[in-house]
CSV table of C-alpha atoms in Angstrom, one decimal:
chain,number,residue,atom,x,y,z
A,1,MET,CA,8.1,-7.5,26.4
A,2,ASN,CA,7.5,-5.9,23.0
A,3,THR,CA,7.4,-8.3,20.2
A,4,VAL,CA,7.8,-6.8,16.7
A,5,PHE,CA,6.5,-8.6,13.7
A,6,ALA,CA,7.5,-7.8,10.1
A,7,PRO,CA,4.6,-6.7,7.9
A,8,LEU,CA,3.1,-9.5,5.7
A,9,THR,CA,5.0,-10.3,2.6
A,10,PHE,CA,3.1,-10.1,-0.7
A,11,PRO,CA,2.5,-13.9,-1.0
A,12,GLU,CA,1.2,-13.9,2.6
A,13,LEU,CA,-1.0,-11.0,1.8
A,14,LEU,CA,-2.4,-12.7,-1.3
A,15,GLY,CA,-3.1,-15.8,0.9
A,16,ARG,CA,-5.0,-13.6,3.4
A,17,LEU,CA,-7.0,-12.0,0.6
A,18,GLY,CA,-8.0,-15.5,-0.6
A,19,LEU,CA,-8.9,-16.5,2.9
A,20,ALA,CA,-11.0,-13.4,3.5
A,21,CYS,CA,-12.9,-14.1,0.2
A,22,LEU,CA,-13.4,-17.7,1.0
A,23,ILE,CA,-14.9,-16.8,4.4
A,24,LEU,CA,-17.0,-13.8,3.2
A,25,VAL,CA,-18.5,-15.0,-0.1
A,26,PRO,CA,-20.6,-17.8,1.4
A,27,LEU,CA,-21.2,-16.0,4.6
A,28,LEU,CA,-22.6,-12.9,2.9
A,29,MET,CA,-24.7,-15.0,0.5
A,30,VAL,CA,-26.4,-16.8,3.4
A,31,LEU,CA,-26.8,-13.6,5.4
A,32,GLY,CA,-28.3,-11.8,2.4
A,33,GLN,CA,-31.0,-14.5,2.0
A,34,VAL,CA,-31.6,-14.4,5.8
A,35,PHE,CA,-31.9,-10.6,5.8
A,36,VAL,CA,-34.3,-10.6,2.8
A,37,ARG,CA,-36.6,-12.9,4.8
A,38,LEU,CA,-36.2,-11.0,8.1
A,39,THR,CA,-36.5,-7.5,6.8
A,40,GLY,CA,-39.6,-7.9,4.6
A,41,VAL,CA,-38.1,-6.4,1.5
A,42,PRO,CA,-38.8,-7.8,-2.0
A,43,PRO,CA,-36.6,-10.8,-3.0
A,44,SER,CA,-35.3,-8.6,-5.8
A,45,TYR,CA,-34.1,-5.8,-3.4
A,46,PRO,CA,-30.8,-4.8,-5.0
A,47,PRO,CA,-28.5,-4.4,-2.0
A,48,LEU,CA,-29.3,-7.9,-0.7
A,49,SER,CA,-29.1,-9.6,-4.1
A,50,PRO,CA,-26.2,-11.9,-4.9
A,51,LEU,CA,-24.2,-9.7,-7.2
A,52,PRO,CA,-23.8,-6.7,-4.8
A,53,LEU,CA,-23.1,-9.1,-2.0
A,54,LEU,CA,-20.4,-10.9,-4.1
A,55,SER,CA,-18.8,-7.6,-5.1
A,56,GLY,CA,-18.9,-6.4,-1.5
A,57,ALA,CA,-17.2,-9.5,-0.3
A,58,ILE,CA,-14.5,-9.5,-2.9
A,59,GLY,CA,-14.2,-5.8,-3.3
A,60,GLY,CA,-14.0,-5.2,0.4
A,61,SER,CA,-11.3,-7.8,0.8
A,62,LEU,CA,-9.3,-6.5,-2.1
A,63,LEU,CA,-9.5,-2.9,-0.8
A,64,SER,CA,-8.5,-4.0,2.6
A,65,ALA,CA,-5.5,-5.9,1.2
A,66,LEU,CA,-4.5,-3.0,-0.9
A,67,GLY,CA,-4.8,-0.6,2.1
A,68,TYR,CA,-2.6,-2.9,4.1
A,69,LEU,CA,-0.1,-3.1,1.3
A,70,LEU,CA,0.1,0.6,0.9
A,71,LEU,CA,0.3,1.3,4.6
A,72,SER,CA,3.0,-1.4,5.1
A,73,THR,CA,5.2,0.3,2.6
A,74,VAL,CA,5.1,3.5,4.6
A,75,ILE,CA,4.9,2.2,8.2
A,76,LYS,CA,7.4,-0.4,9.2
A,77,ASP,CA,6.5,-0.8,12.9
A,78,GLN,CA,3.8,-3.5,13.2
A,79,LYS,CA,2.0,-2.0,16.2
A,80,THR,CA,1.7,1.4,14.5
A,81,LEU,CA,0.7,-0.3,11.2
A,82,TRP,CA,-2.1,-2.3,13.0
A,83,THR,CA,-3.3,0.8,14.9
A,84,VAL,CA,-3.5,2.9,11.7
A,85,LEU,CA,-5.2,0.1,9.8
A,86,VAL,CA,-7.8,-0.4,12.5
A,87,VAL,CA,-8.5,3.4,12.8
A,88,LEU,CA,-8.8,3.8,9.0
A,89,ALA,CA,-11.0,0.7,8.8
A,90,LEU,CA,-13.4,2.0,11.5
A,91,ALA,CA,-13.5,5.5,9.9
A,92,LEU,CA,-14.3,4.0,6.5
A,93,LEU,CA,-16.9,1.7,8.1
A,94,VAL,CA,-18.7,4.7,9.6
A,95,ALA,CA,-18.5,6.5,6.3
A,96,SER,CA,-20.0,3.4,4.6
A,97,PHE,CA,-23.1,3.7,6.7
A,98,HIS,CA,-24.2,6.5,4.5
A,99,LEU,CA,-25.0,4.0,1.7
A,100,PRO,CA,-27.9,2.3,3.5
A,101,TRP,CA,-29.0,5.6,5.1
A,102,ARG,CA,-29.3,7.4,1.8
A,103,LEU,CA,-32.0,4.9,0.8
A,104,SER,CA,-34.3,6.7,3.2
A,105,TYR,CA,-34.6,9.6,0.9
A,106,THR,CA,-33.9,8.2,-2.6
A,107,ARG,CA,-36.7,8.3,-5.1
A,108,SER,CA,-35.4,5.5,-7.3
A,109,ALA,CA,-38.0,2.8,-8.1
A,110,ARG,CA,-35.3,0.1,-7.7
A,111,PHE,CA,-35.3,0.7,-3.9
A,112,THR,CA,-39.1,0.6,-3.4
A,113,GLY,CA,-39.9,-1.2,-0.2
A,114,VAL,CA,-36.8,-0.3,1.7
A,115,THR,CA,-37.4,-0.7,5.4
A,116,VAL,CA,-35.3,0.5,8.4
A,117,SER,CA,-34.6,-3.1,9.2
A,118,ALA,CA,-33.2,-3.6,5.6
A,119,GLN,CA,-30.9,-0.5,6.2
A,120,VAL,CA,-29.7,-1.9,9.5
A,121,ALA,CA,-29.1,-5.3,7.8
A,122,GLN,CA,-27.0,-3.6,5.1
A,123,ALA,CA,-25.0,-1.8,7.8
A,124,MET,CA,-24.5,-5.1,9.6
A,125,LEU,CA,-23.1,-6.6,6.4
A,126,HIS,CA,-20.6,-3.7,6.2
A,127,CYS,CA,-19.6,-4.6,9.8
A,128,VAL,CA,-19.1,-8.2,8.9
A,129,VAL,CA,-16.9,-7.4,5.9
A,130,VAL,CA,-14.7,-5.0,7.8
A,131,GLY,CA,-14.5,-7.2,10.9
A,132,THR,CA,-13.6,-10.3,8.9
A,133,ASN,CA,-11.0,-8.5,6.9
A,134,LEU,CA,-9.4,-7.0,10.0
A,135,ALA,CA,-9.4,-10.4,11.7
A,136,VAL,CA,-7.8,-12.1,8.7
A,137,LEU,CA,-5.2,-9.4,8.0
A,138,LEU,CA,-4.1,-8.9,11.7
A,139,ARG,CA,-4.0,-12.5,12.9
A,140,ARG,CA,-0.6,-14.0,13.6
């Protein structure tokens, strides 16, 4: 049996945005501190410091909600909407892996001490943000 759900209403979407932020902000702050200790980067390593983690949590959630809102205005079938949203999220996730990878060849003094494990940790944080946002947006 095929059950069709209506896309989220704007108030529901705002609630989901708030929920994603409520989950991600403390989670990323803790993971950031754990990853600083595990990867051997300096405590001032910019990608694992609080401000970029906060902006990643809130910005990632906001962009996910806006993407859902835009897609839901064009695609009315919930199954198709979810499929397109997941495919786009995964494509953008793969594209976001360029950010930690480019630290391998940057000459900026800010990123001195970057390690492969720090780059993997950053990629894992991207996965956490995308996974959490998809779970929050697509749950029923």
